[in-house]
Amino acid sequence: MRDRIGRGTGDTNGVRSVVELPVMKPITIKDVAERAGVSPKTVSRVINGEAHVRPEIRESVARVVAEMNYRPNAFARGLSSSRAFLVGLFFDDPASGYAATIQRGAIEQARALGQHIVIEAITFKRSDWRERLVDSLHALRLGGAILTSPICDRADLLDIFEQHDVPVVRIAPGAELDRTPQVRMDDRDAARVVTEHLLALGHRDIAFVRGNPTHSATERRWQGFADAMSAAGLTPPPERIVQGDFRFRSGFDVAEALFDRGSRPSAVFASNDEMALGVMVAAMSRQIAVPRAVSIVGFDDAEIARMAWPQLTTIRQPNHAMGAQAVDLVIQQQAAGGAGNPCRILPYELVIRGSSAPYAAT
Amino acid sequence: MRDRIGRGTGDTNGVRSVVELPVMKPITIKDVAERAGVSPKTVSRVINGEAHVRPEIRESVARVVAEMNYRPNAFARGLSSSRAFLVGLFFDDPASGYAATIQRGAIEQARALGQHIVIEAITFKRSDWRERLVDSLHALRLGGAILTSPICDRADLLDIFEQHDVPVVRIAPGAELDRTPQVRMDDRDAARVVTEHLLALGHRDIAFVRGNPTHSATERRWQGFADAMSAAGLTPPPERIVQGDFRFRSGFDVAEALFDRGSRPSAVFASNDEMALGVMVAAMSRQIAVPRAVSIVGFDDAEIARMAWPQLTTIRQPNHAMGAQAVDLVIQQQAAGGAGNPCRILPYELVIRGSSAPYAAT
DNA sequence: TCGTATGTTGACATCGATGTCGGCTTCGAT
DNA sequence: ATCGAAGCCGACATCGATGTCAACATACGA
């Protein structure tokens, strides 16, 4: 019975489970100031590129800074100026490949801007996710937050960030569209383009595997598919539209409805690569040749798209760029004070590989 | 240098919407102290679970803390106590699936310990990687660092952390083995076990695809393979040992040496799943049936191992657990004051799937 | 030439917490 | 009853930077 305080779960309340970690002894701004023969404030001015410093002094201070290899302490900075140097990257599932590429883009851009990325997982399954999030916001004083799909569509989540005055940039959001700046690609248009690719190959009987309904991209991709089909004067029957959840397994499972009942479609468009692979594996296990007997296309250009055989025709998402742009936006936001909600739309790319081929009558 | 944007005109004042949201002013320890009728120091004591506080007071303060939903500011804490609350996770390539799972484990464990994870990429290709690293160390005041393969084997990197007194825990290092605490699995043993699996299926002519020589696991896995083979009284000829680099493409490429010259091996053990998939795809494109004509096994149990067809027999690495344990160790190491270099060895698992089958004479 | 405007500088307060230390209680042993 | 020792609590300094503001120097216009 150790004494804890407050909040039933109280794990990050700074209470007791926080272990102490000693740190190193650094060079302070005072040391630099002394050696340069000026006041600390002047050094601060030079470091932050502020005006009102004579060029000679600026230069000499800069030299001393370099010589002493001085690095300002970000904590002290954050404390006194309420400026931040951390950007939070929030994921539902940080282990997915999708997330990883975004992450890399974000890290690199953050670095370029002198910021750092803190990764946080939000798990709605835990009933205390709000407390945990608020904990992070308070403790880390985030300068901004980047949210990815699907969590970025929850109004209650956005509320929390808003209440705490943390600027948010969302990547590919699907709801509450005018609430924050965002970075996205045109899913609908891309889906249309892939579908047109299949149509151009001569396919008419095309099945569509929908994604997880909680991701907003699901609807947009479906729309793009529908656009292309109806533009071609086609109306796919209901049994050609099946429901997946973006995971490999679901692609594998829906294949039963697609391949084991009556006539087979000549092509399948799965809303993401994982599901496309699931469909492909299911086809092969039924001795249905890909792409000879059935063409399969995906969406995302995940790493695995190139590791399948045949390799997957798909849409390349600009994940890396989206991560970088998101950081960029969030910092701008921080500086500008939130004028408007810019939306950057990044270009996608149709990647044609071996899994799609001209329609051949059976 | 450009002028910075002043904070003159209220940046949080009604820019966003007509209705002004009250800006949440953070609650300080003073507020709590006042309301509880004690000194800030006493509140601090309660929060940190220090001794010398009367139970009644402790309880009443705790109640106020909970009521006010107070959260200590980590920056201020870090400043005054030179305690840290950030653990750095350093990757060469944060976008790989391997890294992602470790990451998730680390994030969760860090959370549980009241710490946060900062992700940093180290790119040796950039000539200024040292400066960048030192920047991070100074700016972030890391309480600890976790390094993954392959960068964790560079002595010069370790030197930097040592110079800056940042405790390091390495995941699956292969060199400088007694320099830091580490978390690992027994690669050699695991490789032996997979090989024995193939031997038990009746295979005798087994090829081995080596991994990237800069990863130390490459050598250990090779050793395990050699152990099992020689225990079975077998000596694979040199042409059965081929060199890859852990990437899909290399697995695909080495297949030429394996399948297009003279006799074919009846089984292939690739040092990781990606390469195994490469081999598998190459086999299928040559109309060599897997596993009927050739069994293929991998190593890692990457996500893709389940997405191939047939699914890959492989070794499941405890990545998630390794991430969590690494965080655990890095923090413990501090508390303990760096006594010794503990090494935690986590259990692996042989996962038998469809890509390996009993030997069948052709 | 003087009087403003503008530019340059540093002293000092401040951010929000913790470390130190001294004073006051309490308790137990003599 | 008295004397330590230990327990409890708060005043104050401190961490390392930046914000504020006043003092002073210089430039420019009239």
Short mmCIF file of C-alpha atoms in Angstrom, two decimals, chain A residues 1 14-15 45 95 126 148 183 206 225 237 295 330 352:
data_model
loop_
_atom_site.label_atom_id
_atom_site.label_comp_id
_atom_site.label_asym_id
_atom_site.label_seq_id
_atom_site.Cartn_x
_atom_site.Cartn_y
_atom_site.Cartn_z
CA MET A 1 0.00 0.00 0.00
CA GLY A 14 3.62 12.58 -12.56
CA VAL A 15 2.83 10.72 -9.46
CA ARG A 45 19.50 37.68 -29.34
CA ALA A 95 3.26 -0.07 -36.24
CA ARG A 126 -8.54 2.30 -23.05
CA THR A 148 -3.46 10.70 -39.02
CA VAL A 183 -2.54 17.60 -45.93
CA ILE A 206 -15.01 -5.17 -61.97
CA PHE A 225 -14.57 3.87 -58.39
CA PRO A 237 -24.32 -5.26 -59.32
CA SER A 295 -6.57 -8.63 -62.67
CA VAL A 330 1.99 22.87 -38.11
CA ILE A 352 1.31 -0.11 -63.18
#
